[in-house]
Short mmCIF file of C-alpha atoms in Angstrom, two decimals:
data_model
loop_
_atom_site.label_atom_id
_atom_site.label_comp_id
_atom_site.label_asym_id
_atom_site.label_seq_id
_atom_site.Cartn_x
_atom_site.Cartn_y
_atom_site.Cartn_z
CA MET S 1 -43.53 -81.35 -6.77
CA LYS S 2 -41.29 -79.81 -9.51
CA PRO S 3 -38.82 -77.73 -8.05
CA THR S 4 -38.80 -73.70 -8.77
CA ASP S 5 -36.49 -71.88 -10.58
CA GLU S 6 -34.91 -70.14 -7.35
CA GLN S 7 -34.77 -74.22 -5.70
CA THR S 8 -32.65 -75.15 -8.41
CA ALA S 9 -30.29 -72.46 -8.31
CA ALA S 10 -29.87 -73.40 -4.38
CA ALA S 11 -29.23 -77.09 -5.52
CA ASP S 12 -26.92 -75.65 -7.93
CA ALA S 13 -25.07 -73.59 -5.29
CA PHE S 14 -25.02 -76.10 -2.26
CA HIS S 15 -23.67 -78.84 -4.86
CA SER S 16 -21.09 -76.49 -5.75
CA GLY S 17 -19.90 -76.47 -2.35
CA ASP S 18 -20.53 -72.62 -1.72
CA HIS S 19 -21.55 -71.23 1.15
CA LEU S 20 -24.78 -70.06 1.14
CA ALA S 21 -27.48 -67.70 2.67
CA LEU S 22 -30.64 -68.33 1.34
CA GLN S 23 -33.33 -65.60 1.80
CA ALA S 24 -36.56 -67.47 1.98
CA GLY S 25 -39.56 -65.24 2.10
CA ALA S 26 -42.91 -66.00 3.98
CA GLY S 27 -44.58 -69.57 2.59
CA THR S 28 -41.78 -70.02 -0.01
CA GLY S 29 -40.84 -73.65 1.39
CA LYS S 30 -37.89 -72.93 2.75
CA THR S 31 -38.00 -76.48 4.61
CA THR S 32 -38.77 -78.16 1.30
CA THR S 33 -35.86 -76.62 -0.17
CA LEU S 34 -33.33 -77.58 2.62
CA THR S 35 -34.67 -81.62 2.32
CA LEU S 36 -33.91 -80.86 -1.60
CA LEU S 37 -30.38 -79.92 -0.93
CA ALA S 38 -29.99 -82.95 1.52
CA HIS S 39 -31.63 -85.59 0.00
CA ALA S 40 -29.36 -84.66 -3.18
CA THR S 41 -26.19 -85.91 -1.44
CA THR S 42 -25.52 -89.20 -0.11
CA THR S 43 -22.34 -89.44 0.48
CA ARG S 44 -22.10 -86.44 2.88
CA ARG S 45 -22.99 -86.19 6.53
CA GLY S 46 -25.11 -83.06 7.36
CA ARG S 47 -26.50 -81.42 10.52
CA TYR S 48 -29.53 -79.39 10.61
CA LEU S 49 -29.71 -76.80 13.56
CA ALA S 50 -33.50 -76.14 14.39
CA TYR S 51 -34.64 -73.32 16.02
CA ASN S 52 -36.55 -75.14 18.59
CA ARG S 53 -37.48 -78.86 19.50
CA ALA S 54 -40.88 -79.29 17.24
CA ILE S 55 -39.06 -78.04 14.46
CA ALA S 56 -36.24 -80.52 14.66
CA GLN S 57 -38.65 -83.39 15.46
CA ASP S 58 -40.58 -82.62 12.37
CA ALA S 59 -37.19 -82.47 10.47
CA ARG S 60 -36.47 -86.16 11.17
CA ALA S 61 -39.08 -87.17 9.31
CA ARG S 62 -38.10 -85.05 6.50
CA PHE S 63 -34.53 -85.34 5.76
CA PRO S 64 -32.51 -88.12 5.40
CA ALA S 65 -30.74 -90.57 7.53
CA THR S 66 -27.06 -88.87 6.61
CA VAL S 67 -28.43 -85.63 8.01
CA GLN S 68 -28.43 -85.18 11.92
CA CYS S 69 -31.68 -82.82 12.74
CA LYS S 70 -30.89 -81.07 16.26
CA THR S 71 -31.15 -77.59 18.08
CA ALA S 72 -27.74 -76.29 19.14
CA HIS S 73 -28.89 -76.76 22.60
CA GLY S 74 -29.17 -80.41 21.63
CA LEU S 75 -25.83 -80.44 20.79
CA ALA S 76 -24.52 -78.79 23.52
CA TYR S 77 -26.24 -80.96 26.21
CA ALA S 78 -24.62 -84.16 24.41
CA ALA S 79 -21.47 -82.41 24.73
CA VAL S 80 -21.54 -80.52 28.25
CA GLY S 81 -24.99 -80.21 29.43
CA HIS S 82 -25.45 -83.68 30.23
CA ARG S 83 -22.79 -83.56 32.86
CA TYR S 84 -25.17 -81.18 34.98
CA THR S 85 -28.49 -83.29 34.79
CA ARG S 86 -28.54 -83.45 38.75
CA ARG S 87 -28.65 -79.31 39.06
CA LEU S 88 -30.91 -79.28 35.90
CA ASN S 89 -33.54 -81.14 38.03
CA ALA S 90 -32.96 -79.43 41.06
CA PRO S 91 -36.24 -77.90 42.92
CA ARG S 92 -36.88 -74.02 42.38
CA ARG S 93 -35.89 -71.91 45.11
CA PRO S 94 -36.79 -68.50 45.44
CA VAL S 95 -34.72 -65.86 44.12
CA TRP S 96 -34.03 -64.10 47.44
CA GLN S 97 -32.83 -66.99 48.36
CA THR S 98 -30.25 -67.25 45.61
CA GLY S 99 -29.53 -63.50 46.04
CA GLN S 100 -28.88 -64.28 49.99
CA ALA S 101 -26.34 -67.56 48.99
CA LEU S 102 -24.65 -65.02 46.41
CA GLY S 103 -24.31 -62.58 49.34
CA ILE S 104 -26.99 -60.07 48.37
CA THR S 105 -28.77 -58.96 51.70
CA LYS S 106 -28.84 -55.35 51.93
CA ALA S 107 -30.96 -52.64 49.96
CA LEU S 108 -29.52 -50.37 47.33
CA ARG S 109 -30.43 -46.58 47.02
CA ILE S 110 -29.60 -45.34 43.38
CA GLY S 111 -31.76 -41.84 42.89
CA ASP S 112 -34.93 -41.51 44.40
CA ARG S 113 -35.24 -45.62 44.19
CA GLU S 114 -34.66 -48.05 46.83
CA VAL S 115 -33.38 -51.28 44.93
CA THR S 116 -34.62 -54.10 47.32
CA PRO S 117 -32.36 -57.45 47.77
CA LYS S 118 -34.61 -59.06 46.03
CA ALA S 119 -34.52 -56.80 42.55
CA LEU S 120 -30.80 -56.91 42.93
CA SER S 121 -31.63 -61.05 42.88
CA ASN S 122 -33.35 -61.02 39.80
CA ALA S 123 -31.13 -58.43 38.06
CA THR S 124 -28.06 -60.89 38.49
CA LEU S 125 -29.64 -63.62 37.26
CA ARG S 126 -31.20 -62.04 34.21
CA THR S 127 -27.45 -60.58 33.49
CA VAL S 128 -26.30 -64.02 33.39
CA THR S 129 -28.69 -65.28 31.42
CA ARG S 130 -27.88 -61.91 28.92
CA PHE S 131 -24.50 -62.82 29.13
CA CYS S 132 -25.30 -66.13 28.16
CA HIS S 133 -27.21 -65.14 24.62
CA THR S 134 -24.23 -63.30 23.65
CA ALA S 135 -20.46 -64.00 22.11
CA ASP S 136 -18.77 -62.26 24.96
CA ASP S 137 -15.95 -64.12 26.97
CA ALA S 138 -16.83 -62.71 30.63
CA ILE S 139 -19.79 -60.35 32.43
CA THR S 140 -19.26 -56.92 31.88
CA HIS S 141 -21.63 -54.06 32.76
CA HIS S 142 -23.28 -53.81 29.58
CA HIS S 143 -25.22 -57.49 30.12
CA VAL S 144 -26.88 -55.84 33.08
CA PRO S 145 -30.45 -55.40 31.87
CA ARG S 146 -31.92 -51.67 32.27
CA MET S 147 -34.59 -51.79 35.20
CA ARG S 148 -38.06 -49.87 35.39
CA GLY S 149 -37.39 -46.32 37.03
CA LEU S 150 -33.86 -46.65 36.79
CA ASP S 151 -33.90 -45.62 32.85
CA ASP S 152 -31.12 -42.79 33.03
CA THR S 153 -27.72 -43.91 31.72
CA ASP S 154 -25.92 -42.60 35.13
CA LEU S 155 -28.19 -44.65 37.49
CA HIS S 156 -27.93 -47.78 35.26
CA ALA S 157 -24.20 -47.57 35.79
CA GLN S 158 -24.41 -47.39 39.02
CA LEU S 159 -26.49 -50.47 39.47
CA ALA S 160 -24.06 -51.98 36.87
CA ALA S 161 -21.32 -51.71 38.94
CA HIS S 162 -23.40 -53.28 42.34
CA ILE S 163 -24.55 -55.94 39.96
CA VAL S 164 -21.48 -57.43 37.99
CA PRO S 165 -19.33 -58.95 40.68
CA PHE S 166 -22.54 -60.54 42.03
CA ALA S 167 -23.31 -61.94 38.29
CA ARG S 168 -19.75 -63.18 37.84
CA LYS S 169 -19.93 -65.03 41.36
CA ALA S 170 -22.97 -66.56 40.08
CA TRP S 171 -21.58 -67.88 36.79
CA ALA S 172 -18.40 -69.00 38.91
CA ASP S 173 -21.05 -71.23 40.78
CA LEU S 174 -22.76 -72.48 37.75
CA GLN S 175 -19.34 -74.50 36.57
CA HIS S 176 -19.59 -77.02 39.43
CA PRO S 177 -21.86 -80.04 38.22
CA GLU S 178 -22.88 -81.30 41.13
CA ASP S 179 -24.37 -78.51 43.41
CA GLY S 180 -24.66 -74.99 43.51
CA ALA S 181 -26.74 -71.72 44.67
CA VAL S 182 -28.04 -70.93 41.32
CA ARG S 183 -30.90 -72.80 39.59
CA TYR S 184 -29.15 -73.90 36.78
CA ASP S 185 -30.72 -74.14 32.85
CA HIS S 186 -30.52 -75.00 29.42
CA ASP S 187 -28.61 -71.61 28.54
CA HIS S 188 -26.07 -72.23 30.60
CA TYR S 189 -24.72 -75.33 29.31
CA LEU S 190 -25.26 -73.64 26.07
CA LYS S 191 -22.92 -70.48 26.71
CA ALA S 192 -20.17 -73.26 28.72
CA TRP S 193 -19.99 -75.37 25.49
CA ALA S 194 -19.71 -72.14 22.89
CA LEU S 195 -17.13 -71.01 25.53
CA THR S 196 -15.21 -74.41 24.71
CA GLN S 197 -14.90 -73.51 20.88
CA PRO S 198 -16.44 -76.77 20.03
CA SER S 199 -16.04 -78.34 16.61
CA ILE S 200 -19.37 -80.04 14.67
CA GLN S 201 -18.34 -82.83 12.64
CA ALA S 202 -20.11 -82.63 9.64
CA ASP S 203 -19.60 -81.93 5.81
CA PHE S 204 -22.05 -79.17 6.07
CA LEU S 205 -24.28 -77.30 8.63
CA LEU S 206 -28.14 -76.44 7.51
CA LEU S 207 -29.25 -73.36 10.03
CA ASP S 208 -32.86 -72.87 10.23
CA GLU S 209 -34.44 -69.27 11.11
CA ALA S 210 -30.82 -67.71 10.94
CA GLN S 211 -32.69 -64.31 11.18
CA ASP S 212 -33.59 -65.16 15.12
CA THR S 213 -30.28 -66.52 15.65
CA ASN S 214 -28.16 -65.39 19.36
CA PRO S 215 -24.91 -64.60 19.08
CA VAL S 216 -23.77 -67.35 20.80
CA VAL S 217 -25.29 -69.59 18.28
CA GLU S 218 -24.11 -67.63 15.18
CA GLN S 219 -20.43 -67.91 16.75
CA VAL S 220 -20.35 -71.50 17.16
CA PHE S 221 -21.89 -71.97 13.37
CA LEU S 222 -19.51 -69.20 11.86
CA ALA S 223 -16.47 -70.88 13.72
CA GLN S 224 -17.36 -74.09 11.38
CA ARG S 225 -16.30 -72.64 8.22
CA ASP S 226 -12.75 -73.83 7.54
CA HIS S 227 -14.14 -77.86 7.51
CA ALA S 228 -17.55 -77.52 6.45
CA GLN S 229 -20.02 -75.87 4.43
CA LEU S 230 -22.40 -73.35 5.81
CA VAL S 231 -25.71 -72.93 4.42
CA MET S 232 -27.86 -70.62 6.50
CA VAL S 233 -31.75 -70.23 5.80
CA GLY S 234 -34.08 -67.25 6.86
CA ASP S 235 -36.41 -64.33 6.25
CA SER S 236 -34.34 -61.09 7.14
CA ALA S 237 -37.61 -59.36 6.97
CA GLN S 238 -38.72 -61.42 10.00
CA ALA S 239 -36.08 -60.59 12.38
CA ILE S 240 -38.45 -59.68 15.28
CA TYR S 241 -36.68 -60.81 18.53
CA GLN S 242 -33.54 -58.17 18.69
CA TRP S 243 -34.78 -57.17 21.89
CA ARG S 244 -34.01 -60.02 23.00
CA GLY S 245 -30.59 -60.56 22.06
CA ALA S 246 -31.31 -62.27 18.61
CA LYS S 247 -29.36 -61.26 15.40
CA ASP S 248 -30.18 -61.45 12.03
CA VAL S 249 -26.37 -63.06 10.88
CA MET S 250 -28.17 -63.36 7.08
CA THR S 251 -27.44 -59.89 5.37
CA GLY S 252 -23.52 -60.05 6.43
CA PHE S 253 -22.81 -63.68 6.05
CA ASP S 254 -19.88 -63.91 3.60
CA GLY S 255 -21.32 -66.66 0.74
CA THR S 256 -23.59 -66.57 -2.02
CA GLN S 257 -26.69 -64.89 -1.13
CA LEU S 258 -30.10 -66.21 -2.90
CA THR S 259 -33.58 -66.14 -2.32
CA LEU S 260 -36.84 -67.80 -2.33
CA SER S 261 -39.74 -65.56 -3.47
CA GLN S 262 -42.04 -67.90 -4.77
CA SER S 263 -45.08 -67.99 -1.74
CA PHE S 264 -47.38 -70.89 -1.86
CA ARG S 265 -49.36 -69.68 1.18
CA PHE S 266 -51.20 -66.81 -0.54
CA GLY S 267 -51.95 -65.42 -3.56
CA PRO S 268 -50.63 -61.91 -5.78
CA ASP S 269 -53.02 -59.66 -3.86
CA LEU S 270 -51.42 -60.56 -0.80
CA ALA S 271 -47.89 -60.63 -1.93
CA ALA S 272 -48.99 -57.20 -3.02
CA GLU S 273 -49.47 -55.87 1.13
CA ALA S 274 -46.47 -58.16 2.28
CA ASN S 275 -44.48 -56.41 -0.53
CA ARG S 276 -45.68 -52.76 0.81
CA TRP S 277 -44.06 -54.07 4.06
CA LEU S 278 -40.67 -55.32 2.62
CA HIS S 279 -40.46 -52.07 0.99
CA LEU S 280 -40.41 -50.22 4.06
CA ALA S 281 -38.08 -52.62 6.04
CA ASP S 282 -35.92 -51.99 3.33
CA ALA S 283 -35.64 -55.92 3.18
CA PRO S 284 -33.38 -58.18 0.40
CA ILE S 285 -36.67 -59.77 -1.18
CA ARG S 286 -40.20 -59.13 -2.61
CA LEU S 287 -42.64 -61.64 -2.65
CA THR S 288 -44.53 -63.41 -5.77
CA GLY S 289 -47.95 -65.01 -4.79
CA THR S 290 -49.33 -67.70 -6.23
CA PRO S 291 -52.21 -67.11 -8.81
CA ALA S 292 -54.00 -70.52 -7.57
CA VAL S 293 -54.31 -69.03 -4.38
CA PRO S 294 -57.66 -66.74 -4.15
CA THR S 295 -56.19 -64.79 -1.15
CA GLU S 296 -58.32 -61.96 -0.20
CA LEU S 297 -58.24 -58.76 1.56
CA GLY S 298 -61.06 -57.09 3.16
CA PRO S 299 -63.24 -57.45 6.48
CA VAL S 300 -63.26 -60.79 8.37
CA THR S 301 -66.26 -61.05 10.41
CA GLN S 302 -65.37 -64.64 11.90
CA PRO S 303 -61.65 -64.78 11.95
CA ASP S 304 -59.72 -67.94 12.94
CA ALA S 305 -56.78 -65.88 14.44
CA VAL S 306 -56.54 -62.19 15.78
CA LEU S 307 -53.07 -61.23 15.62
CA CYS S 308 -52.31 -57.83 18.14
CA ARG S 309 -49.33 -56.37 18.61
CA THR S 310 -48.40 -56.56 22.34
CA ASN S 311 -49.52 -59.05 25.00
CA VAL S 312 -51.41 -56.58 26.85
CA GLY S 313 -53.49 -55.92 23.52
CA ALA S 314 -53.86 -59.95 23.46
CA MET S 315 -55.66 -59.77 26.48
CA ALA S 316 -57.92 -57.15 25.56
CA GLN S 317 -59.26 -59.15 22.75
CA VAL S 318 -59.48 -62.31 24.49
CA MET S 319 -61.88 -60.29 27.11
CA THR S 320 -63.82 -58.53 24.68
CA LEU S 321 -64.06 -61.97 22.23
CA MET S 322 -64.94 -63.90 25.39
CA ALA S 323 -67.33 -61.55 26.47
CA ALA S 324 -69.38 -61.53 23.07
CA GLY S 325 -69.51 -65.64 23.94
CA TYR S 326 -66.66 -66.81 21.61
CA ARG S 327 -64.67 -70.01 23.03
CA VAL S 328 -61.06 -68.40 22.88
CA ALA S 329 -57.18 -69.55 22.93
CA LEU S 330 -54.22 -67.52 23.53
CA ALA S 331 -51.34 -68.95 21.38
CA GLY S 332 -48.61 -69.71 24.01
CA GLY S 333 -50.73 -69.76 26.86
CA GLY S 334 -51.86 -66.95 29.31
CA GLY S 335 -48.83 -67.19 31.81
CA SER S 336 -47.21 -64.19 30.79
CA LEU S 337 -50.27 -62.44 31.23
CA GLN S 338 -51.36 -64.13 34.34
CA ALA S 339 -48.20 -63.01 35.88
CA LEU S 340 -48.70 -59.19 34.89
CA ALA S 341 -52.66 -59.37 36.99
CA LEU S 342 -50.63 -60.66 39.72
CA ALA S 343 -48.15 -58.20 39.90
CA ALA S 344 -50.69 -55.60 39.26
CA ARG S 345 -52.83 -57.17 42.23
CA ASP S 346 -50.07 -56.79 44.41
CA LEU S 347 -49.33 -53.34 43.94
CA LYS S 348 -53.03 -52.66 44.04
CA GLU S 349 -53.27 -53.99 47.45
CA GLY S 350 -49.78 -52.00 48.38
CA ARG S 351 -47.51 -54.67 48.24
CA ARG S 352 -43.95 -54.92 46.06
CA THR S 353 -43.86 -57.31 43.58
CA HIS S 354 -41.34 -59.09 42.19
CA HIS S 355 -42.10 -59.47 38.63
CA PRO S 356 -38.86 -58.15 36.65
CA GLU S 357 -41.00 -55.30 34.71
CA LEU S 358 -42.59 -53.88 37.86
CA ILE S 359 -40.07 -54.52 40.69
CA LEU S 360 -39.07 -51.02 41.52
CA PHE S 361 -42.64 -49.62 42.10
CA PRO S 362 -44.01 -49.37 45.76
CA CYS S 363 -47.63 -49.31 44.65
CA TRP S 364 -49.88 -48.89 41.57
CA SER S 365 -50.22 -45.11 41.88
CA ASP S 366 -46.46 -44.99 41.42
CA LEU S 367 -46.66 -46.75 38.28
CA GLN S 368 -49.86 -45.15 37.02
CA ASP S 369 -47.60 -41.84 37.35
CA TYR S 370 -44.39 -43.17 35.71
CA ALA S 371 -46.71 -44.83 32.57
CA ALA S 372 -48.35 -41.56 32.33
CA TYR S 373 -45.67 -39.05 32.80
CA ASP S 374 -42.31 -40.87 32.18
CA PRO S 375 -41.24 -41.22 28.43
CA ALA S 376 -39.73 -44.24 29.26
CA GLY S 377 -42.78 -45.62 30.55
CA ARG S 378 -45.37 -45.19 27.99
CA ASP S 379 -45.30 -48.51 26.66
CA LEU S 380 -47.00 -49.40 30.02
CA GLN S 381 -49.99 -47.32 29.72
CA PRO S 382 -51.98 -49.91 28.20
CA LEU S 383 -51.29 -52.36 30.85
CA VAL S 384 -52.63 -49.49 33.36
CA ASN S 385 -55.62 -48.90 31.42
CA LEU S 386 -56.57 -52.42 30.97
CA VAL S 387 -56.22 -53.02 34.72
CA ASP S 388 -58.30 -49.57 35.77
CA THR S 389 -60.93 -50.77 32.83
CA HIS S 390 -61.31 -54.44 34.10
CA GLY S 391 -59.89 -54.94 37.40
CA THR S 392 -57.25 -58.27 37.94
CA ASP S 393 -59.99 -60.21 38.97
CA ALA S 394 -61.75 -59.99 35.67
CA ILE S 395 -58.25 -60.42 33.69
CA LEU S 396 -57.51 -63.78 36.07
CA ALA S 397 -60.67 -65.08 35.43
CA ALA S 398 -60.55 -64.46 31.39
CA VAL S 399 -57.30 -66.63 31.68
CA ALA S 400 -58.23 -69.19 33.65
CA GLN S 401 -61.09 -69.74 31.08
CA LEU S 402 -59.09 -70.11 28.14
CA ALA S 403 -59.54 -72.57 25.65
CA PRO S 404 -57.15 -75.17 24.07
CA GLU S 405 -56.36 -74.39 20.52
CA LEU S 406 -58.02 -77.24 19.05
CA HIS S 407 -61.25 -76.68 20.99
CA ALA S 408 -61.25 -73.07 20.27
CA GLN S 409 -63.59 -70.92 17.93
CA ILE S 410 -60.90 -68.07 17.62
CA THR S 411 -57.02 -67.94 18.69
CA VAL S 412 -55.46 -64.51 20.15
CA SER S 413 -52.03 -64.30 19.62
CA THR S 414 -49.23 -61.77 19.07
CA ALA S 415 -47.24 -61.02 15.96
CA HIS S 416 -44.15 -62.58 17.79
CA LYS S 417 -45.78 -66.00 19.10
CA ALA S 418 -47.52 -66.17 15.17
CA LYS S 419 -44.26 -66.19 13.59
CA GLY S 420 -44.11 -69.76 11.66
CA ARG S 421 -47.77 -70.46 11.79
CA GLU S 422 -50.96 -69.99 9.38
CA TRP S 423 -54.38 -69.72 9.55
CA PRO S 424 -57.28 -69.33 7.01
CA ARG S 425 -58.96 -66.19 8.02
CA VAL S 426 -56.93 -63.72 9.80
CA LEU S 427 -57.75 -60.21 11.44
CA ILE S 428 -54.93 -57.82 12.19
CA ALA S 429 -56.05 -55.91 16.11
CA HIS S 430 -56.24 -52.46 16.70
CA ASP S 431 -53.26 -51.96 18.69
CA PHE S 432 -51.41 -52.04 15.78
CA ALA S 433 -53.20 -48.58 15.03
CA ARG S 434 -51.39 -45.39 15.25
CA ALA S 435 -52.46 -42.20 16.61
CA GLU S 436 -54.13 -40.17 14.23
CA ASP S 437 -52.11 -39.01 11.26
CA ASN S 438 -51.94 -35.33 10.11
CA ALA S 439 -53.77 -34.57 13.50
CA PRO S 440 -53.33 -30.54 14.10
CA ASP S 441 -50.68 -29.32 16.40
CA GLU S 442 -51.88 -28.30 19.73
CA GLN S 443 -50.32 -25.25 19.88
CA THR S 444 -50.33 -23.67 16.50
CA GLY S 445 -53.00 -25.50 14.57
CA ALA S 446 -50.89 -26.42 11.78
CA GLU S 447 -51.14 -30.05 9.90
CA THR S 448 -48.40 -32.23 11.25
CA SER S 449 -46.69 -35.10 9.08
CA PRO S 450 -47.15 -38.58 10.38
CA ASP S 451 -44.17 -39.95 11.97
CA PRO S 452 -41.75 -42.47 10.06
CA ILE S 453 -42.19 -45.79 9.98
CA ASP S 454 -39.16 -47.84 11.67
CA ASP S 455 -37.79 -50.68 10.29
CA ALA S 456 -38.72 -52.95 12.96
CA GLU S 457 -42.47 -51.78 13.36
CA ALA S 458 -42.63 -52.67 9.18
CA ARG S 459 -41.28 -56.08 10.12
CA LEU S 460 -43.49 -57.02 12.80
CA ALA S 461 -46.46 -55.74 10.39
CA TYR S 462 -44.90 -58.14 7.42
CA VAL S 463 -45.29 -60.99 9.74
CA ALA S 464 -48.22 -60.32 10.79
CA VAL S 465 -50.00 -59.63 7.45
CA THR S 466 -48.27 -63.03 5.85
CA ARG S 467 -49.83 -65.15 8.86
CA THR S 468 -53.15 -65.79 6.37
CA ARG S 469 -54.40 -68.39 3.88
CA GLN S 470 -57.89 -66.89 2.51
CA ARG S 471 -58.74 -63.68 3.89
CA LEU S 472 -57.02 -60.98 5.84
CA ASP S 473 -58.79 -58.07 7.39
CA LEU S 474 -55.83 -55.34 7.77
CA GLY S 475 -58.04 -53.78 10.57
CA GLY S 476 -55.25 -51.81 12.85
CA LEU S 477 -52.57 -51.73 10.08
CA ALA S 478 -55.27 -49.86 7.65
CA TRP S 479 -53.49 -46.54 8.21
CA ILE S 480 -50.33 -47.50 5.80
CA HIS S 481 -52.82 -46.88 2.71
CA LEU S 482 -52.78 -43.41 3.89
CA HIS S 483 -49.50 -42.78 4.78
CA PRO S 484 -46.94 -41.25 2.81
CA ASP S 485 -44.52 -43.63 2.93
CA GLY S 486 -47.06 -46.26 2.49
CA THR S 487 -47.14 -46.59 -1.23
CA PRO S 488 -43.27 -47.05 -2.43
CA PRO S 489 -42.68 -45.79 -6.21
CA GLY S 490 -43.33 -47.63 -9.26
CA TRP S 491 -46.39 -49.51 -6.70
CA ARG S 492 -48.45 -52.55 -8.99
CA GLN S 493 -51.33 -53.07 -7.81
CA SER S 494 -51.23 -56.54 -8.88
CA GLY S 495 -48.47 -56.91 -6.30
CA HIS S 496 -45.97 -59.24 -7.80
CA ASP S 497 -43.35 -56.64 -7.18
CA VAL S 498 -42.08 -53.28 -6.53
CA GLN S 499 -40.29 -51.24 -9.24
#
């Protein structure tokens, strides 16, 4: 296929030797563009850094032999991780045993909560994991995760003061290749490699999905700019993983900034809907649809995929669709939902759970009160409602009945897990819906203004609406058409741009 003008401009910038950040909107052929760049040079050696192993394997079949395709973990394993093979393959051990080996043997009283040794052990290991995702040289208080029920800043500071010494001891334990108390995983050798300030031998580096790069990988990538040409590609508007440490490294990148805005996935009407959300996200790009792709917006009665905002919303959809007789798949599998249901069952039966989200609650009624009355716990209310409505046994039974995607009639997915994927017909689930806009104030009766739309909400919606090829049912996002911020100034319904 003949390159677009934007792809040609990217190739020209690459050949001139510029460091390059390429903003590639949904369905604009970013991998095709990267392979175009790589095939046009036969004398220079390159490295393509993929977001995950599956993408790296696919890239190997598309890139020339002069470009080595790996994940950052793959590079780190070759340099450092192979020395820890024995520990990587070691059997799993309970968290409390690891904590005990580190010296965590007593409960800690903070405020009105008792933090058990198991909860302290869990927080210690999560602290190490969070440290491994950063560019920091040492473990400090800000790596300690917040715990449900200890949301207050002072209470968290008390927890962090107790956890940090144990987390540092855990990190020291992880430096021994042969054996240790802490289970070794892949993020540990990635961080150890980054701390060596490695030099990647290549003439150019291609970083894919740059908007979701962990700071530890960003640090390594940017450190190569004195000897290698840096090219990053991604979509800042799809940066939806900040909550787990990812960072959009594109917008502030010191280099030539170019865009790919012609989407080959969908037509102009869907591009118009995508641009509505791109405007709200203050994104550096607007999309143009392909007229030959007749994507429609309207009701979908037989979707190929239902996209949800949350894991709990996805479970509710699964149960509704199963009750209607459909064979249903859940993108990513049901492991995380099964773990939540088992944790809820423990609490309902009067046992504490080791699930990190619920570990501080002694019983189900305590969690119910926290979700209902504590502002920090409101996001747990859908879980409480789901369990109280259906019961944990029904949820676990539904997880057990999930079908593989190849054999399912409908795939249910969160928007996060749908990123990078596409389906012919997509329905947006109702857990994206907002509370009634312009509802009268309960005390004064005056009409209230709807809440503003924040960037994170707009980015997630953009990802959700751009997963379709043929027809999109806005469903739970239809409220945007009535929101005062939902129609940008100079809006053109033909959808090719926002003025």
